Tab-separated table of C-alpha atoms in Angstrom:
chain	number	residue	atom	x	y	z
A	123	MET	CA	0.000	0.000	0.000
A	124	GLY	CA	1.440	3.353	-1.048
A	125	LYS	CA	1.911	6.216	1.357
A	126	SER	CA	2.500	9.904	0.818
A	127	VAL	CA	3.501	12.440	3.471
A	128	ILE	CA	2.375	16.000	2.719
A	129	SER	CA	3.319	18.968	4.908
A	130	LYS	CA	2.796	22.699	4.990
A	131	VAL	CA	4.077	25.514	7.200
A	132	VAL	CA	2.083	28.719	7.697
A	133	PRO	CA	4.341	31.433	9.198
A	134	ARG	CA	3.118	33.360	12.256
A	135	ALA	CA	-0.329	31.763	12.346
A	136	TYR	CA	-0.992	30.927	15.989
A	137	HIS	CA	-4.003	28.820	16.986
A	138	ASP	CA	-5.082	27.435	20.339
A	139	SER	CA	-3.868	23.863	20.892
A	140	VAL	CA	-7.369	22.635	21.726
A	141	ARG	CA	-8.654	23.898	18.374
A	142	LEU	CA	-5.703	22.317	16.576
A	143	MET	CA	-6.410	18.944	18.166
A	144	GLN	CA	-10.035	19.170	17.036
A	145	VAL	CA	-8.926	19.849	13.464
A	146	SER	CA	-6.381	17.030	13.569
A	147	LYS	CA	-9.044	14.620	14.797
A	148	GLU	CA	-11.451	15.635	12.024
A	149	LEU	CA	-8.763	15.109	9.386
A	150	SER	CA	-8.026	11.653	10.787
A	151	ASN	CA	-11.632	10.678	10.069
A	152	LEU	CA	-11.264	11.401	6.344
A	153	ASP	CA	-11.133	8.405	4.005
A	154	SER	CA	-7.638	7.185	3.074
A	155	VAL	CA	-5.970	9.557	5.576
A	156	GLN	CA	-3.747	7.498	7.859
A	157	ARG	CA	-2.025	9.957	10.209
A	158	THR	CA	-2.317	13.699	10.811
A	159	PHE	CA	-0.450	16.246	12.893
A	160	VAL	CA	-1.678	19.839	13.211
A	161	ALA	CA	0.239	21.907	15.760
A	162	MET	CA	2.573	24.813	16.361
A	163	GLY	CA	6.188	24.393	15.246
A	164	THR	CA	7.709	24.143	18.720
A	165	HIS	CA	10.833	22.098	19.365
A	166	SER	CA	8.877	19.475	21.322
A	167	ASN	CA	6.295	19.071	18.547
A	168	LYS	CA	9.005	18.660	15.925
A	169	ARG	CA	10.727	16.097	18.122
A	170	VAL	CA	7.496	14.083	18.267
A	171	LEU	CA	7.211	14.228	14.477
A	172	GLU	CA	10.778	12.972	14.165
A	173	GLN	CA	10.069	10.075	16.511
A	174	ILE	CA	7.013	8.952	14.526
A	175	GLY	CA	8.719	9.385	11.164
A	176	LEU	CA	6.716	12.381	9.909
A	177	LEU	CA	9.277	15.190	10.166
A	178	THR	CA	9.716	16.712	6.695
A	179	ASP	CA	12.402	19.160	5.558
A	180	ALA	CA	9.849	21.987	5.417
A	181	VAL	CA	8.720	21.382	8.996
A	182	LYS	CA	12.312	21.221	10.311
A	183	ASP	CA	12.714	24.953	9.659
A	184	ALA	CA	9.386	25.965	11.255
A	185	GLY	CA	9.469	28.297	14.256
A	186	ALA	CA	7.478	28.145	17.483
A	187	ASN	CA	4.981	30.717	16.171
A	188	ASP	CA	4.483	28.924	12.839
A	189	LEU	CA	1.579	26.567	12.198
A	190	ILE	CA	2.491	23.154	10.805
A	191	PHE	CA	0.317	20.641	8.966
A	192	VAL	CA	1.484	17.081	8.298
A	193	VAL	CA	-0.709	14.451	6.637
A	194	GLU	CA	0.124	10.871	5.761
A	195	ALA	CA	-2.338	9.548	3.175
A	196	LYS	CA	-2.660	6.881	0.505
A	197	SER	CA	-1.795	9.395	-2.213
A	198	LYS	CA	-0.426	12.900	-2.664
A	199	ALA	CA	-3.793	14.156	-3.944
A	200	ILE	CA	-5.633	12.855	-0.878
A	201	GLY	CA	-3.041	14.469	1.400
A	202	GLU	CA	-3.319	17.824	-0.367
A	203	ASN	CA	-7.121	17.702	-0.111
A	204	ALA	CA	-6.799	17.037	3.620
A	205	LEU	CA	-4.473	20.047	4.021
A	206	ALA	CA	-6.958	22.244	2.173
A	207	ARG	CA	-9.725	20.975	4.454
A	208	ALA	CA	-7.655	21.809	7.541
A	209	GLU	CA	-7.110	25.395	6.410
A	210	ILE	CA	-10.836	25.813	5.765
A	211	LEU	CA	-11.693	24.465	9.220
A	212	LEU	CA	-9.277	26.860	10.911
A	213	SER	CA	-10.326	29.904	8.883
A	214	ASP	CA	-14.042	29.264	9.480
A	215	GLY	CA	-13.707	28.173	13.098
A	216	GLY	CA	-14.812	31.400	14.756
A	217	LYS	CA	-17.297	32.787	12.254
A	218	ASP	CA	-20.376	31.064	13.651
A	219	THR	CA	-19.572	32.366	17.130
A	220	LEU	CA	-19.415	35.949	15.896
A	221	LYS	CA	-22.522	35.502	13.768
A	222	ASN	CA	-24.583	34.281	16.737
A	223	ASN	CA	-23.590	37.207	18.974
A	224	LYS	CA	-25.448	40.497	18.668
A	225	GLU	CA	-22.415	42.392	19.938
A	226	ARG	CA	-18.892	42.010	18.642
A	227	LEU	CA	-16.699	39.909	20.913
A	228	PRO	CA	-13.734	41.662	22.586
A	229	GLN	CA	-10.572	41.456	20.496
A	230	SER	CA	-8.045	42.302	23.233
A	231	PHE	CA	-7.534	42.109	26.980
A	232	GLY	CA	-8.261	45.832	27.291
A	233	GLN	CA	-11.604	45.520	25.490
A	234	ALA	CA	-12.563	42.451	27.518
A	235	TYR	CA	-11.720	44.156	30.807
A	236	LYS	CA	-14.030	47.052	29.974
A	237	VAL	CA	-16.884	44.584	29.493
A	238	PHE	CA	-16.080	42.275	32.426
A	239	GLN	CA	-14.679	44.573	35.112
A	240	ASP	CA	-15.740	42.171	37.881
A	241	ALA	CA	-13.566	39.373	36.472
A	242	ASN	CA	-10.671	38.262	38.672
A	243	MET	CA	-9.111	35.624	36.396
A	244	LEU	CA	-7.539	35.832	32.924
A	245	PHE	CA	-7.082	32.686	30.823
A	246	VAL	CA	-4.184	33.218	28.402
A	247	SER	CA	-3.674	31.181	25.232
A	248	VAL	CA	-1.566	33.181	22.763
A	249	PRO	CA	1.993	32.695	21.383
A	250	GLY	CA	4.673	32.548	24.081
A	251	PRO	CA	6.322	35.945	23.436
A	252	TYR	CA	2.929	37.664	23.727
A	253	ALA	CA	1.622	35.466	26.539
A	254	ALA	CA	3.982	36.985	29.096
A	255	LEU	CA	2.913	40.490	28.085
A	256	GLU	CA	-0.811	39.702	28.428
A	257	ALA	CA	-0.255	37.949	31.751
A	258	ALA	CA	1.655	40.957	33.097
A	259	LYS	CA	-1.221	43.260	32.106
A	260	ALA	CA	-3.666	41.128	34.079
A	261	LEU	CA	-1.441	40.862	37.153
A	262	ASN	CA	-1.025	44.633	37.184
A	263	MET	CA	-4.840	44.871	37.189
A	264	ASN	CA	-4.834	42.587	40.263
A	265	MET	CA	-6.212	39.607	38.339
A	266	ASN	CA	-5.178	35.982	38.756
A	267	VAL	CA	-3.822	34.330	35.609
A	268	MET	CA	-4.030	30.863	34.128
A	269	LEU	CA	-1.232	30.781	31.564
A	270	PHE	CA	-2.239	27.947	29.234
A	271	SER	CA	0.386	29.050	26.705
A	272	ASP	CA	3.790	27.416	26.689
A	273	ASN	CA	7.004	28.549	24.980
A	274	VAL	CA	7.375	31.266	27.635
A	275	SER	CA	10.967	31.882	28.725
A	276	LEU	CA	12.118	30.993	32.240
A	277	LYS	CA	13.128	34.623	32.698
A	278	ASP	CA	9.583	35.803	31.938
A	279	GLU	CA	8.073	33.073	34.106
A	280	LEU	CA	10.187	34.123	37.091
A	281	LYS	CA	9.318	37.785	36.574
A	282	LEU	CA	5.576	37.062	36.358
A	283	LYS	CA	5.587	34.822	39.403
A	284	MET	CA	7.463	37.394	41.468
A	285	ILE	CA	4.764	39.947	40.595
A	286	ALA	CA	2.027	37.455	41.489
A	287	LYS	CA	3.709	36.636	44.789
A	288	GLN	CA	3.984	40.312	45.707
A	289	LYS	CA	0.311	40.878	44.913
A	290	GLU	CA	-0.815	37.574	46.516
A	291	LEU	CA	-2.237	36.379	43.194
A	292	LEU	CA	-2.039	33.141	41.237
A	293	LEU	CA	0.085	32.817	38.122
A	294	MET	CA	-0.757	29.275	37.029
A	295	GLY	CA	1.632	28.128	34.319
A	296	PRO	CA	3.159	28.573	31.810
A	297	GLY	CA	1.843	25.444	30.145
A	298	CYS	CA	-0.797	25.010	32.844
A	299	GLY	CA	-3.321	22.667	31.255
A	300	THR	CA	-5.786	22.032	34.060
A	301	ALA	CA	-7.319	23.841	37.035
A	302	ILE	CA	-10.620	23.966	38.900
A	303	ILE	CA	-11.273	27.177	40.822
A	304	ASN	CA	-14.423	27.441	42.944
A	305	GLY	CA	-15.999	24.658	40.907
A	306	ILE	CA	-15.204	26.255	37.529
A	307	ALA	CA	-13.168	24.009	35.229
A	308	LEU	CA	-10.340	25.694	33.297
A	309	GLY	CA	-8.429	24.085	30.429
A	310	PHE	CA	-8.478	20.292	30.283
A	311	ALA	CA	-10.492	19.566	33.401
A	312	ASN	CA	-12.662	16.650	34.458
A	313	VAL	CA	-16.176	16.673	35.901
A	314	LEU	CA	-15.545	16.221	39.618
A	315	ASP	CA	-17.605	16.392	42.784
A	316	ARG	CA	-17.040	19.295	45.144
A	317	GLY	CA	-15.398	18.406	48.418
A	318	SER	CA	-12.784	19.318	51.010
A	319	VAL	CA	-9.528	18.317	49.263
A	320	GLY	CA	-7.410	21.091	47.756
A	321	VAL	CA	-4.748	20.231	45.180
A	322	VAL	CA	-1.619	22.067	44.046
A	323	GLY	CA	-0.080	20.362	41.037
A	324	ALA	CA	3.038	20.907	38.946
A	325	SER	CA	1.856	18.097	36.683
A	326	GLY	CA	-1.260	18.333	34.532
A	327	THR	CA	-1.799	14.653	33.774
A	328	GLY	CA	-0.700	13.657	37.268
A	329	THR	CA	-3.234	16.051	38.772
A	330	GLN	CA	-5.999	14.810	36.482
A	331	GLU	CA	-5.202	11.167	37.233
A	332	PHE	CA	-5.216	11.811	40.983
A	333	THR	CA	-8.448	13.832	41.060
A	334	THR	CA	-10.345	11.307	38.931
A	335	LEU	CA	-9.198	8.464	41.202
A	336	LEU	CA	-10.355	10.536	44.155
A	337	ASN	CA	-13.732	11.061	42.511
A	338	ARG	CA	-14.147	7.305	42.018
A	339	MET	CA	-13.594	6.933	45.765
A	340	GLY	CA	-16.405	9.368	46.490
A	341	VAL	CA	-14.108	12.183	47.651
A	342	GLY	CA	-14.489	15.659	46.126
A	343	VAL	CA	-12.170	18.617	45.589
A	344	SER	CA	-12.381	22.209	46.805
A	345	GLN	CA	-9.775	23.765	44.488
A	346	VAL	CA	-7.316	22.410	41.922
A	347	ILE	CA	-4.413	24.795	41.321
A	348	GLY	CA	-1.914	24.125	38.533
A	349	VAL	CA	1.467	25.836	38.767
A	350	GLY	CA	3.256	24.738	35.580
A	351	GLY	CA	5.851	22.013	35.111
A	352	ARG	CA	8.858	24.282	35.776
A	353	ASP	CA	7.710	25.762	39.080
A	354	LEU	CA	9.820	23.383	41.174
A	355	THR	CA	13.040	23.995	39.252
A	356	ASP	CA	15.990	25.839	40.814
A	357	THR	CA	15.277	28.930	38.713
A	358	ILE	CA	11.653	29.384	39.808
A	359	GLY	CA	12.065	27.962	43.302
A	360	GLY	CA	8.509	26.723	43.847
A	361	ILE	CA	7.068	30.236	44.061
A	362	MET	CA	3.570	29.258	42.953
A	363	MET	CA	3.389	25.965	44.807
A	364	LYS	CA	4.140	27.875	48.005
A	365	GLN	CA	1.548	30.477	47.028
A	366	GLY	CA	-0.986	27.731	46.374
A	367	ILE	CA	-0.321	26.145	49.767
A	368	ASN	CA	-0.853	29.515	51.461
A	369	MET	CA	-4.131	30.107	49.637
A	370	LEU	CA	-5.486	26.651	50.445
A	371	ALA	CA	-4.347	26.996	54.056
A	372	SER	CA	-6.651	30.016	54.403
A	373	ASP	CA	-9.480	28.531	52.311
A	374	PRO	CA	-12.328	27.467	54.658
A	375	SER	CA	-13.612	24.903	52.140
A	376	THR	CA	-10.267	23.060	52.130
A	377	GLU	CA	-9.576	20.637	54.974
A	378	LEU	CA	-6.735	18.642	53.423
A	379	ILE	CA	-4.084	19.649	50.858
A	380	VAL	CA	-2.385	17.460	48.249
A	381	LEU	CA	0.859	18.347	46.438
A	382	ILE	CA	1.671	16.584	43.158
A	383	SER	CA	4.744	17.025	40.984
A	384	LYS	CA	7.145	15.331	38.631
A	385	PRO	CA	10.623	14.879	40.185
A	386	PRO	CA	11.398	18.348	41.650
A	387	SER	CA	14.738	20.013	42.263
A	388	THR	CA	16.284	18.766	45.493
A	389	ASN	CA	17.145	22.377	46.347
A	390	VAL	CA	13.491	23.422	46.197
A	391	ILE	CA	11.995	20.576	48.229
A	392	PRO	CA	13.028	21.980	51.674
A	393	LYS	CA	11.295	25.291	50.854
A	394	ILE	CA	8.086	23.463	49.979
A	395	MET	CA	8.273	21.304	53.121
A	396	GLU	CA	8.697	24.396	55.292
A	397	GLU	CA	5.656	26.063	53.719
A	398	ALA	CA	3.618	22.862	54.004
A	399	GLN	CA	4.392	22.413	57.696
A	400	ALA	CA	3.397	26.006	58.392
A	401	SER	CA	-0.028	25.523	56.762
A	402	GLY	CA	-1.551	23.922	59.839
A	403	LYS	CA	-3.490	21.448	57.696
A	404	PRO	CA	-2.739	17.813	56.866
A	405	ILE	CA	-0.872	17.578	53.550
A	406	VAL	CA	-0.271	14.540	51.353
A	407	VAL	CA	2.855	14.888	49.197
A	408	ASN	CA	3.527	12.970	45.995
A	409	PHE	CA	6.777	14.089	44.371
A	410	LEU	CA	7.424	11.279	41.902
A	411	GLY	CA	10.750	9.569	42.469
A	412	TRP	CA	11.469	11.314	45.775
A	413	LYS	CA	11.406	9.898	49.301
A	414	PRO	CA	11.929	12.001	52.449
A	415	SER	CA	14.894	11.224	54.671
A	416	GLN	CA	13.064	12.475	57.771
A	417	LYS	CA	9.580	12.700	59.216
A	418	PHE	CA	7.545	15.899	59.020
A	419	GLU	CA	4.652	16.778	61.290
A	420	ASN	CA	1.251	16.853	59.490
A	421	LEU	CA	2.835	15.654	56.203
A	422	TYR	CA	2.187	12.266	54.573
A	423	PHE	CA	4.336	10.993	51.696
A	424	THR	CA	3.347	8.625	48.910
A	425	GLU	CA	5.217	6.945	46.050
A	426	THR	CA	2.553	6.660	43.335
A	427	ILE	CA	-0.515	8.609	42.279
A	428	GLU	CA	-2.757	5.723	43.304
A	429	ASP	CA	-1.070	5.609	46.728
A	430	THR	CA	-1.823	9.320	47.047
A	431	ALA	CA	-5.530	8.782	46.500
A	432	GLU	CA	-5.518	5.913	49.020
A	433	ALA	CA	-3.772	8.118	51.601
A	434	VAL	CA	-6.342	10.884	51.164
A	435	LEU	CA	-9.192	8.387	51.540
A	436	SER	CA	-7.723	7.045	54.778
A	437	ILE	CA	-7.441	10.566	56.218
A	438	VAL	CA	-10.752	12.012	55.004
A	439	LYS	CA	-12.948	8.969	55.633
A	440	LYS	CA	-10.744	7.370	58.291
A	441	SER	CA	-10.775	4.184	56.242
A	442	THR	CA	-8.150	1.458	56.635
A	443	ASP	CA	-9.438	-0.683	53.768
A	444	PRO	CA	-7.602	-0.116	50.467
A	445	PHE	CA	-9.839	0.954	47.590
A	446	PHE	CA	-7.676	0.021	44.595
A	447	VAL	CA	-4.909	-2.238	45.865
A	448	THR	CA	-4.989	-5.788	44.500
A	449	LYS	CA	-3.412	-8.644	46.461
A	450	THR	CA	0.091	-9.606	45.351
A	451	SER	CA	-1.044	-13.166	44.628
A	452	ALA	CA	-3.735	-11.890	42.256
A	453	LEU	CA	-1.265	-9.584	40.502
A	454	LEU	CA	1.216	-12.433	40.045
A	455	GLU	CA	-1.506	-14.623	38.579
A	456	MET	CA	-2.395	-11.872	36.098
A	457	ALA	CA	1.280	-11.480	35.162
A	458	TYR	CA	1.797	-15.221	34.627
A	459	ASN	CA	-1.343	-15.444	32.488
A	460	GLU	CA	-0.151	-12.566	30.310
A	461	ARG	CA	3.369	-14.003	30.021
A	462	ALA	CA	1.968	-17.330	28.838
A	463	ARG	CA	0.573	-15.611	25.750
A	464	PHE	CA	4.027	-14.517	24.528
A	465	SER	CA	6.874	-16.389	22.894
A	466	LYS	CA	10.120	-17.003	24.748
A	467	ASP	CA	11.896	-14.509	22.489
A	468	GLN	CA	9.750	-11.599	23.676
A	469	LYS	CA	11.560	-9.809	26.492
A	470	TYR	CA	10.777	-6.072	26.273
A	471	ILE	CA	8.010	-4.141	27.997
A	472	ARG	CA	6.731	-1.260	25.861
A	473	GLY	CA	4.796	1.680	27.267
A	474	LEU	CA	3.006	4.541	25.538
A	475	PHE	CA	1.862	7.305	27.897
A	476	SER	CA	-0.402	10.283	27.335
A	477	GLY	CA	1.337	12.288	30.061
A	478	GLY	CA	4.872	12.799	31.319
A	479	SER	CA	4.020	12.122	34.959
A	480	LEU	CA	2.418	8.779	34.136
A	481	CYS	CA	5.608	7.839	32.283
A	482	ASP	CA	7.833	9.059	35.153
A	483	GLU	CA	5.763	7.006	37.584
A	484	ALA	CA	6.150	3.829	35.509
A	485	ILE	CA	9.910	4.395	35.232
A	486	ASP	CA	10.168	4.809	39.010
A	487	VAL	CA	8.267	1.560	39.627
A	488	PHE	CA	10.379	-0.435	37.144
A	489	ARG	CA	13.590	0.905	38.682
A	490	ARG	CA	12.665	-0.723	41.970
A	491	TYR	CA	13.144	-4.054	40.203
A	492	SER	CA	16.527	-3.024	38.719
A	493	LEU	CA	15.219	-3.139	35.157
A	494	GLU	CA	17.104	-1.358	32.385
A	495	ILE	CA	14.978	1.459	30.981
A	496	TYR	CA	15.102	3.499	27.821
A	497	SER	CA	12.750	6.472	27.549
A	498	ASN	CA	12.430	9.626	25.492
A	499	VAL	CA	11.547	11.659	28.604
A	500	GLU	CA	14.986	11.352	30.169
A	501	THR	CA	18.538	10.910	28.971
A	502	SER	CA	21.032	8.217	29.878
A	503	LYS	CA	24.735	7.980	29.029
A	504	LYS	CA	24.177	4.349	28.115
A	505	TRP	CA	21.790	5.021	25.223
């Protein structure tokens, strides 16, 4: 069966990632279209294309503010038709919204603020270089910010978070994909029951996995605050995680706090522990791949996301019965049954993960059994 890979780069044509995923999904449903990729030309997106064998010469030169289309189809003509369809979908995407509104929608932060002067939160999804500027405008107007945009420099992130700290505001992000504030879902958020558990997460997929497990247990959330994946680096120093802890400590609807993060900087962890202890509320901590060397009053540490949900259940409902844990004997039986289906020559475990934290968690578990691991999310001198 023949295959043809068609690509196109549109310079300086930013679109929201959610909209781009919708377009990509629609293209995938077209007859004789095998794979599609519609996204901004960031380094990480181009790296993904390279890994799946769809990185073309044209796309290699694309910049972070350029829009890239890649289609793998049965023929060149089918691929070109799919590209044309994608451009139509993106150009027509907002027309119906404008048509159905009697008044013209605001076209800038300034216009929107004039209309919604009671608003206290700005959701930002524009190209990285402009995202920092828009976020700064909102912070200076004493508004909290959810910075959905990525490709924001560390220098700008630090500057924005210092402003937010001074003003006692939230600067969630950059690259903050999920949050739930006072029951309002922002970004990629799940439908969850309200409850007494407040969450501060430096991991979007980790936070979503934890909160959905919690919901299955019958435990609800008060607030879910995302801080961005770089908040616990040496450069940023956990500014927003500490801010989130402070806010939840004074939130009357929050009785217990949960902290979730990918492996943080060892230099930042003591600062977070100090802030957590000072909160006066019980706090469950899940920093993937990290174990404390000492005990902390009112802090509980877990190794996996599932363990974190179990710990919260035991504290909130005073339950000693595990909700998810399967007996070791049952797990071994499942493993033996699966192994029996394979040939003796099969020896590798393959994992495809939709989130970095889920991948980090799997790596951490496998390391306990001294297994050799190769992954695209971390580097090793051996590979």
